[in-house]
Coordinates of C-alpha atoms in Angstrom, one line a residue:
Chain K
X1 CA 0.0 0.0 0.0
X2 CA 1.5 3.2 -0.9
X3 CA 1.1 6.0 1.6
X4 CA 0.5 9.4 0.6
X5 CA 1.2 12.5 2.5
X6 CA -0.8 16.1 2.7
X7 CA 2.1 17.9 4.0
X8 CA 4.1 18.3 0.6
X9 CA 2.2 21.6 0.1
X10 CA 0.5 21.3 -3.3
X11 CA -1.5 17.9 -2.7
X12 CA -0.2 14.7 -1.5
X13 CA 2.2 12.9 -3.3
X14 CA 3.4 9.3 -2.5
X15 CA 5.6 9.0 0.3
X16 CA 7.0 5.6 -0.8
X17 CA 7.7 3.5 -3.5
X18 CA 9.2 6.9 -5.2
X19 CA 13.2 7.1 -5.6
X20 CA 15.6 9.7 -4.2
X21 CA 19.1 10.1 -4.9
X22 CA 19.4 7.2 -7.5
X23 CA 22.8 8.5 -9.4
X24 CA 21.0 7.8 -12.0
X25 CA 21.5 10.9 -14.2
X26 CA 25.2 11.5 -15.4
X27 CA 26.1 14.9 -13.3
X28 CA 26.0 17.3 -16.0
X29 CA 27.6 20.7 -16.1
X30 CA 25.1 22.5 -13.9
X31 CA 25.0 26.3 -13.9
X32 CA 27.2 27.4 -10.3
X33 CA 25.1 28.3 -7.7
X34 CA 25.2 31.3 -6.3
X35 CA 23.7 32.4 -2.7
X36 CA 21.1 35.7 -3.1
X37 CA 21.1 38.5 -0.2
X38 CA 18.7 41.0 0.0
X39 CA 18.7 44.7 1.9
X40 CA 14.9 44.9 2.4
X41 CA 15.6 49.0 2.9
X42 CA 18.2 51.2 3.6
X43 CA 19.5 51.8 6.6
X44 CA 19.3 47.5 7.3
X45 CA 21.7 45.0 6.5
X46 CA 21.9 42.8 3.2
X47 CA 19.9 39.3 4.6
X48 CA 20.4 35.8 3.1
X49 CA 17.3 34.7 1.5
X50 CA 18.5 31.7 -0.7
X51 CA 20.4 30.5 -3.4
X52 CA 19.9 29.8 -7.2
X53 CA 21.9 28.8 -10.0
X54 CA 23.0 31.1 -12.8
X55 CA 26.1 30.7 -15.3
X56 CA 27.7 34.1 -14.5
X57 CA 27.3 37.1 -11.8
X58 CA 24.9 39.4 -14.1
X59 CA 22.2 36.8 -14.9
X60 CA 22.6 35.7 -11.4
X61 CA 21.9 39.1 -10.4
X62 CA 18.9 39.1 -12.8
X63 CA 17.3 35.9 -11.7
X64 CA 17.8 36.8 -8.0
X65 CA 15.7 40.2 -9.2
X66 CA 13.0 37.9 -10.6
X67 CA 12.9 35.3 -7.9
X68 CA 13.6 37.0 -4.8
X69 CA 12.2 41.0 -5.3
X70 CA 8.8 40.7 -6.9
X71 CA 7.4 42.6 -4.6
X72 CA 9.8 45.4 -4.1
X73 CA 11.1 43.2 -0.9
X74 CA 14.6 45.0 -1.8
X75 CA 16.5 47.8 -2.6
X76 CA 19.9 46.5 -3.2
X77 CA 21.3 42.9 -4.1
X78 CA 24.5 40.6 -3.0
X79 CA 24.8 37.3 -5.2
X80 CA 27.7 35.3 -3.5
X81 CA 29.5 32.0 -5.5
X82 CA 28.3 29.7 -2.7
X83 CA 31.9 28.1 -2.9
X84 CA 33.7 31.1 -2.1
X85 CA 31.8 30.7 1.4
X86 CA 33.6 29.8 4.2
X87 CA 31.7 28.4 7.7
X88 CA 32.3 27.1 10.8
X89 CA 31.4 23.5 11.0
X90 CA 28.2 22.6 12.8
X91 CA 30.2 19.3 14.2
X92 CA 32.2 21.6 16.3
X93 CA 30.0 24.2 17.3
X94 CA 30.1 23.5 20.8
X95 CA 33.8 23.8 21.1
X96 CA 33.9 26.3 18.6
X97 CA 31.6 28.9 20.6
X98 CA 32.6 27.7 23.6
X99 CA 34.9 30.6 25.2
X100 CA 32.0 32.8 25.0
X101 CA 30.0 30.5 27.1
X102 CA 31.7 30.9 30.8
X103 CA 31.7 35.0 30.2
X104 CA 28.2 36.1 31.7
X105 CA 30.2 39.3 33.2
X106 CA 29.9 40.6 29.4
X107 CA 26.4 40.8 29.4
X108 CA 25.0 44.1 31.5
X109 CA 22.7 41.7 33.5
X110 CA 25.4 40.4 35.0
X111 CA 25.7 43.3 37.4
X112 CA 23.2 44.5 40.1
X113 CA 21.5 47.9 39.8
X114 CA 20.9 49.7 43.0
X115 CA 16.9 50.2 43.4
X116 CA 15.6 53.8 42.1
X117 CA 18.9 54.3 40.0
X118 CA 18.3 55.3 36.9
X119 CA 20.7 55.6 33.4
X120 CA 22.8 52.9 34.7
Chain Q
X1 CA 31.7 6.9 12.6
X2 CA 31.5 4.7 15.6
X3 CA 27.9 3.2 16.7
X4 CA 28.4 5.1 20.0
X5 CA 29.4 8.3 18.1
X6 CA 26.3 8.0 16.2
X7 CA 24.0 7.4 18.5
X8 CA 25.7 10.6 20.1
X9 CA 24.5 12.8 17.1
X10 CA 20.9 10.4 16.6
X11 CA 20.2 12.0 20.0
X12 CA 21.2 15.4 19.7
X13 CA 19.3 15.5 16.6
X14 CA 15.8 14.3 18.0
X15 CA 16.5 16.6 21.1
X16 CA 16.8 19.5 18.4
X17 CA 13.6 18.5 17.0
X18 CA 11.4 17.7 19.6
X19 CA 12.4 21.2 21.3
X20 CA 10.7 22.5 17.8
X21 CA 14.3 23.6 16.9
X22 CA 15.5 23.8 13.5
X23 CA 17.8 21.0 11.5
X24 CA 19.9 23.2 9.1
X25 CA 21.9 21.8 5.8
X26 CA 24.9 21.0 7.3
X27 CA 24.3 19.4 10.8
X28 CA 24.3 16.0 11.2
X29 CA 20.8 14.2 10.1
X30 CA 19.5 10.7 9.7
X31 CA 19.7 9.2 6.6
X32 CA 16.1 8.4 6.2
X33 CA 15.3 12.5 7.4
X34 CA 17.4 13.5 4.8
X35 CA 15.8 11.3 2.3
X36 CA 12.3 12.2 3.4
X37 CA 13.0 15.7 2.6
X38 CA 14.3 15.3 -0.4
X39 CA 11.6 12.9 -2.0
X40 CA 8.5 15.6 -0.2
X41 CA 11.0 19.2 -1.3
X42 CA 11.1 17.7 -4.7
X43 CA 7.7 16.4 -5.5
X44 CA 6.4 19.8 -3.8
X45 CA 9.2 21.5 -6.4
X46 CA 7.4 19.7 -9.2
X47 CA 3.8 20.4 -8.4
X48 CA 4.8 24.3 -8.1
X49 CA 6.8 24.1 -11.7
X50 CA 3.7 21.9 -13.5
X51 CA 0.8 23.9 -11.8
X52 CA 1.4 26.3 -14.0
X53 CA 0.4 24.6 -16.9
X54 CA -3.4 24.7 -16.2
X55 CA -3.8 28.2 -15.5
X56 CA -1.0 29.2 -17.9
X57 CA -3.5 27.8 -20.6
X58 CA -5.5 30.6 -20.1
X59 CA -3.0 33.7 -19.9
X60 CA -4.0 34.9 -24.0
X61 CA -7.3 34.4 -22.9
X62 CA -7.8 35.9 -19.6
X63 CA -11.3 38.1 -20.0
X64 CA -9.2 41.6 -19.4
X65 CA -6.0 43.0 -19.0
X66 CA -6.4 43.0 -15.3
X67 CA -7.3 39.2 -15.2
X68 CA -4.5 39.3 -17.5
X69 CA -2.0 40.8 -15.5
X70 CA -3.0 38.9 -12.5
X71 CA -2.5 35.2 -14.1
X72 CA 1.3 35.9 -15.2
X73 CA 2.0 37.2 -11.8
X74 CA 0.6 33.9 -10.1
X75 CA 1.8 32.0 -13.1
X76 CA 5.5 33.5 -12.5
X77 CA 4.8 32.8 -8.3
X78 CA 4.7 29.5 -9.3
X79 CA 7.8 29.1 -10.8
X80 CA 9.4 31.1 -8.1
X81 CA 8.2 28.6 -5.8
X82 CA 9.6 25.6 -7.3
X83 CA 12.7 27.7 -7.4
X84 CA 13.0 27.9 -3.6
X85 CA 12.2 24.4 -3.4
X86 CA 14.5 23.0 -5.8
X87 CA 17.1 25.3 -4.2
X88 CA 16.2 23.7 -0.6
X89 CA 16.3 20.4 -1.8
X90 CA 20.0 21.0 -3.2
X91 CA 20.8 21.8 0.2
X92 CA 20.3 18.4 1.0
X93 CA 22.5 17.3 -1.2
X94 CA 20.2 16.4 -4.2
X95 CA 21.2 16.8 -7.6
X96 CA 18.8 19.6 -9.6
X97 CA 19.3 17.5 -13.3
X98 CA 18.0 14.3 -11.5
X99 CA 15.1 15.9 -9.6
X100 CA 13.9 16.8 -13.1
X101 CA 14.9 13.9 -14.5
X102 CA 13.0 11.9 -12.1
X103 CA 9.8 14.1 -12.8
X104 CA 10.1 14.1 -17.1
X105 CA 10.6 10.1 -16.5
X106 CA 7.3 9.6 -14.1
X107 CA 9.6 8.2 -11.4
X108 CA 9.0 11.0 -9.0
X109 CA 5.3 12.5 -9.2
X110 CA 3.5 15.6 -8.4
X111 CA 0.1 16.5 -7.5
X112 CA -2.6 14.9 -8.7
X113 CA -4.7 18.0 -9.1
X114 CA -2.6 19.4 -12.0
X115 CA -3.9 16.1 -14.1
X116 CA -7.2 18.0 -14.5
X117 CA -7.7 20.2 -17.8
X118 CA -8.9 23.7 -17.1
X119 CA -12.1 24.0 -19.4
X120 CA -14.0 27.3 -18.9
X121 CA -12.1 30.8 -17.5
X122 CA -14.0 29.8 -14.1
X123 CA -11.9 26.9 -14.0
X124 CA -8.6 29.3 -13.4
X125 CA -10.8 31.3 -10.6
X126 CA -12.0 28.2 -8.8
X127 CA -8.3 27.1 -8.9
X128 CA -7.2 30.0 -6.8
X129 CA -10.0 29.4 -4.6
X130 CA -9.7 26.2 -4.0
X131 CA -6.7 24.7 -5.1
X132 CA -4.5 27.4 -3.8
X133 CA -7.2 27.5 -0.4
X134 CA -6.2 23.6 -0.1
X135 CA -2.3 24.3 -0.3
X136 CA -2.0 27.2 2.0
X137 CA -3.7 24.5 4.5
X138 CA -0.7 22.5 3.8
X139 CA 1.7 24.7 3.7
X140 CA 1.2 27.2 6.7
X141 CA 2.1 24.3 9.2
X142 CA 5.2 23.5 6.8
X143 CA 6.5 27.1 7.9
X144 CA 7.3 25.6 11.2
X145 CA 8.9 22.0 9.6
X146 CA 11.8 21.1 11.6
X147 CA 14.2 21.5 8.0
X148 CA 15.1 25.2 8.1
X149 CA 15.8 26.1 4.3
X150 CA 12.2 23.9 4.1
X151 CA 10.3 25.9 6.8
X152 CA 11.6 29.5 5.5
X153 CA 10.7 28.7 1.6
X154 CA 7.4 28.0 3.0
X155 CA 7.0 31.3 4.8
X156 CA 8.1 33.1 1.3
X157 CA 5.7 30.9 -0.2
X158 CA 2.6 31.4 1.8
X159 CA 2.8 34.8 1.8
X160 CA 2.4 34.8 -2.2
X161 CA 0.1 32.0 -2.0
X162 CA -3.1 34.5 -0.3
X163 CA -2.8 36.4 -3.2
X164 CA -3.5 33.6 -5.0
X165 CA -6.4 32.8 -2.8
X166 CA -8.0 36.0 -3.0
X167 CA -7.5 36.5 -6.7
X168 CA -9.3 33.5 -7.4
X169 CA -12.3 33.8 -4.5
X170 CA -12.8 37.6 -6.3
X171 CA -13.0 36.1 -10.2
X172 CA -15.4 33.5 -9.1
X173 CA -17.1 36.7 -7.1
X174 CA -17.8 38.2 -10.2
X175 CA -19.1 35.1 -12.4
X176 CA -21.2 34.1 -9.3
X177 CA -22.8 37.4 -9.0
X178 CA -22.8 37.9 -13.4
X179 CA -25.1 36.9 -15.9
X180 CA -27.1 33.5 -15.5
X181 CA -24.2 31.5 -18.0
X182 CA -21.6 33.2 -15.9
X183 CA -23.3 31.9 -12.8
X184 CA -23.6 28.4 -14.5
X185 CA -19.7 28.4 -15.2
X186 CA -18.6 29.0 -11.5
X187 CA -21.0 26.2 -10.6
X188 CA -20.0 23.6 -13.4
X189 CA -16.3 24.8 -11.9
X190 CA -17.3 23.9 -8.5
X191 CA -18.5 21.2 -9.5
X192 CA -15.5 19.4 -11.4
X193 CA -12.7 21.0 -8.9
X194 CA -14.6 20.2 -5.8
X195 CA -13.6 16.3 -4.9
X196 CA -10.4 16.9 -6.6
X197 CA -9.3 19.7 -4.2
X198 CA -10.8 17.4 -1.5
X199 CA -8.2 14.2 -2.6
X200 CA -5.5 16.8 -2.5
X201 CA -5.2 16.0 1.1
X202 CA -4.3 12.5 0.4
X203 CA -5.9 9.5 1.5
X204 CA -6.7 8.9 5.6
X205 CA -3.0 8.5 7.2
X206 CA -3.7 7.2 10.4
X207 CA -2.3 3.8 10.1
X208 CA 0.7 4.7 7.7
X209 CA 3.7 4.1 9.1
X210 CA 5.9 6.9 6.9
X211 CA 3.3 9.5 8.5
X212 CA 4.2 8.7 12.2
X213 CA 7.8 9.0 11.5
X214 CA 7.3 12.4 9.4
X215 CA 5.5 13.6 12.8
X216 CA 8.3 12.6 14.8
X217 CA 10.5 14.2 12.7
X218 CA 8.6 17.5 12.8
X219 CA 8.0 17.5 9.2
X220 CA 4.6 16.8 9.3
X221 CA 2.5 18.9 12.0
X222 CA -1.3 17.3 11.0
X223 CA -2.8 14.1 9.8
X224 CA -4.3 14.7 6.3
X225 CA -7.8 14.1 7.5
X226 CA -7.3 16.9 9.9
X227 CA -6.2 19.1 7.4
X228 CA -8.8 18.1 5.1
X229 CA -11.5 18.7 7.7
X230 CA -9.9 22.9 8.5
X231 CA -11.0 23.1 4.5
X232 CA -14.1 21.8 4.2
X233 CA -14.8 24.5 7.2
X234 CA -12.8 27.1 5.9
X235 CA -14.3 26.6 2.6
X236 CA -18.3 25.6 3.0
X237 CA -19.2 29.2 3.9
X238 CA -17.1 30.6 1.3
X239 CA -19.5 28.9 -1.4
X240 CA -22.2 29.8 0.6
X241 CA -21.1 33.5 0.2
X242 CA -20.9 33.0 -3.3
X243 CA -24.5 31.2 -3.6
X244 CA -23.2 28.0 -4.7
X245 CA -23.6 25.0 -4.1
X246 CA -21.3 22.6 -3.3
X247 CA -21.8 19.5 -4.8
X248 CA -21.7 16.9 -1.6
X249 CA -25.6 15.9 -0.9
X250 CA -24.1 14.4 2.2
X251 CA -22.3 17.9 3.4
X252 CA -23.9 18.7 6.5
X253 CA -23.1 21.4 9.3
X254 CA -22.6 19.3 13.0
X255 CA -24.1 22.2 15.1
X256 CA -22.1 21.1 18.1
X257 CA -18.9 20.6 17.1
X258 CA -19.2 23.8 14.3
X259 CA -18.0 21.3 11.8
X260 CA -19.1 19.9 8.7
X261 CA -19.5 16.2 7.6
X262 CA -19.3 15.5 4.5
X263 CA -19.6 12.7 2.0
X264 CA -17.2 9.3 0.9
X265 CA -14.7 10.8 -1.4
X266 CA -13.8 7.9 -4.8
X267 CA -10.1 7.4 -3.7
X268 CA -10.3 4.8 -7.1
X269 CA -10.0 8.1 -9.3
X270 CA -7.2 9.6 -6.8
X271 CA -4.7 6.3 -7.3
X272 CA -5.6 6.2 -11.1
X273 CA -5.3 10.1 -11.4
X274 CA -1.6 9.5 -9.4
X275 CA -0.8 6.2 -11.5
X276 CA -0.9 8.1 -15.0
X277 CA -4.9 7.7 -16.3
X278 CA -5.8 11.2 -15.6
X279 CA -7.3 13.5 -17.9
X280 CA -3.9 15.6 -18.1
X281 CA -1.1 13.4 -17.2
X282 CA 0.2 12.4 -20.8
X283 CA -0.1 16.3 -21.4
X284 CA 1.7 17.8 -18.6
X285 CA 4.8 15.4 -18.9
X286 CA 5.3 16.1 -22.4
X287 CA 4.9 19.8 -22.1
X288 CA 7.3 19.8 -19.4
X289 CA 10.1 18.0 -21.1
X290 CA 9.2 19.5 -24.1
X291 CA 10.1 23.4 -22.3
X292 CA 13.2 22.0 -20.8
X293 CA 15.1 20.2 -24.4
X294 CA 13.1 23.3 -26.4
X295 CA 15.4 25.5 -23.5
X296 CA 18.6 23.5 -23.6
X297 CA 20.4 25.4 -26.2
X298 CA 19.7 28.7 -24.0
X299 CA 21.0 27.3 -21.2
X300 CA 24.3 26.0 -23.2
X301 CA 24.9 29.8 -25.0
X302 CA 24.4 31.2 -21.5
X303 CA 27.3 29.2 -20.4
X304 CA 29.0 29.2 -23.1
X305 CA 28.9 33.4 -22.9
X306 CA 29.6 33.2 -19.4
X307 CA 33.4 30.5 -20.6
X308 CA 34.3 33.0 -22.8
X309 CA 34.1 36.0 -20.4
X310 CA 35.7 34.2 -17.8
X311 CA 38.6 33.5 -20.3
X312 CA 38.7 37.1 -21.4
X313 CA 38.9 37.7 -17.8
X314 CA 42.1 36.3 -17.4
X315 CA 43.8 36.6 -20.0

């Protein structure tokens, strides 16, 4: 019996039976992908929104116009080669982040405010 | 990885979920998550990329230039969408050329709603109505799926997908309140796109074992029955607004518990619609594949262009 879910957005689909990940296409030269950011108005910073692919910087540019701005949701545009990022790994968060985590006294509610004092 | 390192990150990961945190692309996941994702982001990418066959069908025929206007904007909005899914699902590590290749060779499927041909210029109104009113009830809990890159390509999505709503509620406004043939032709559309919208929520899942372990996962937030039930309510007085009628003789209004019961839906048409013998599916394959080899040789001068910039570039 195949099972069917709702929650794939546009009307159930078939959650089994239906393969993923087969390798079954020879990888062909896909377009690079580049990640989109988006200043929603000035005076904010550029936000990550997404990615797309795109064979060079303009027509990246263009599509992330067309996909990510319809609705005027920006005034300015970063397109980033997602290779050229560089992240922290997610396996080593904990220790990564870790020397912030024993240093409450950087935080102003570490400290005690006399009662009735104000501008402190 | 060692079986106790593993368990390790199995248990950090379900901790993550079931404190409704968010999985993001790079953090350690189960395989059959990760697979999950990528089968539901992809066949929710393909619904979103062929849905816009039926209603692009009537764009040189829209009634006005506002109509007009209107369907390439919600025509384009569904392109965008399967662009933010695809792009979510290469997050996961899923190849963009094989998602489509799965969809052009039937191996991966989409909704069976698209399989139905749009015959009158009600039918694109009672899609937005319905259609679009039967996926924003799927897609509002998917904002808070456990999958970031999933969860925030549904807010983006749902936010476009009202408009859709609303366009289509206010063109089957005016046919229901038009001339006697225009009333006819938002009936006859409420007619045909009624059950189908209904079968959008899928058949009952409450013994399926993939939909328990999509729950636990926090990909899945409500049984389709439930879901299905929040439409019929959301959607009875709607028609009733309208002054039509929906065609259910069972449909009736359960005074105590607000809700309304309504009749056996034919779940023989919903597996033959999904298995290939619907009106449309022979169609919407063909025009699909047909777009992407008719587009290949853009795609190959646009990187070609881009080769020979890059190698005027540098030299």
């Amino acid at each position: 019996m195949t099972s069917f879910t709702s929650a794939d957005g546009h009307g159930a689909v078939p959650t089994s039976g239906v393969p993923v990940d087969e390798g079954s296409v020879p990888h062909r030269s896909q377009a690079p992908l580049w990640e989109v950011f988006v200043r929603s108005k000035r005076g904010l910073s550029h936000t990550h929104v997404g990615s797309l692919r795109a064979p060079d910087a303009v027509m990246a540019l263009r599509n992330a116009r067309d996909v990510y701005t319809r609705r005027q949701e920006g005034v300015s545009l970063w397109v980033v080669p997602s290779t050229e990022i560089v992240a922290s790994s997610p396996d080593e968060k904990d220790a990564f982040f870790d020397p912030a985590g024993d240093k409450p006294y950087r935080h102003p509610t570490f400290y005690d405010v006399p009662e009735g004092l104000t501008h402190l | 990885m060692s079986e106790q390192l593993q368990a390790e990150f199995q248990a950090a990961f379900q901790a993550e979920v079931d404190a409704d945190g968010r999985i993001e692309p790079r953090d350690w996941m189960p395989d059959g998550y990760r697979r999950t994702l990528v089968r539901q982001i992809a066949q929710h990418a393909h619904s979103e990329i062929i849905g816009m066959q039926p209603e692009g069908n009537w764009i040189t025929r829209a009634p006005s230039l506002r109509r007009k206007c209107i369907l390439v904007a919600k025509v384009q909005d569904e392109a965008g969408h399967g662009l933010y899914l695809y792009s979510a699902a290469e997050t996961l590590g899923a190849d963009r050329d094989e998602l489509l290749d799965l969809l052009h060779t039937g191996r991966q499927k989409y909704s069976t709603i698209f399989n139905y041909p749009t015959t009158s210029w009600a039918d694109v109104a009672a899609i937005g109505w319905l259609v679009d009113g039967a996926a924003i009830m799927n897609q509002v809990p998917l904002t808070r799926c456990s999958y970031g890159p999933y969860a925030r390509a549904m807010t983006r999505v749902c936010k476009e997908e009202s408009f859709h709503q609303r366009q289509g509620f206010e063109a089957m406004t005016v046919l229901a309140n038009g001339t006697p043939a225009q009333r006819q032709m938002a009936q006859d559309a409420l007619d045909r796109w009624w059950w189908p919208s209904l079968m959008m929520f899928g058949p009952s899942d409450g013994d399926s074992p993939n939909s328990a372990q999509s729950m636990a996962w926090g990909i899945k937030r409500f049984s389709n029955d439930e879901l299905r039930q929040r439409f019929v309510d959301a959607t009875v007085p709607q028609a009733e607004h309208l002054g039509l009628t929906v065609p259910d003789p069972e449909l009736r209004l359960d005074p105590e518990t607000g809700s309304y019961a309504f009749g056996e839906i034919d779940w023989t048409e919903f597996y033959a619609v999904m298995k290939g013998d619907g009106p449309c599916n022979r169609d919407r394959v063909r025009n699909r594949v047909a777009a992407h080899e008719d587009g290949a040789w853009v795609r190959e001068a646009a990187a070609a262009y881009a080769d020979k910039q890059a190698r005027r570039a540098a030299a």
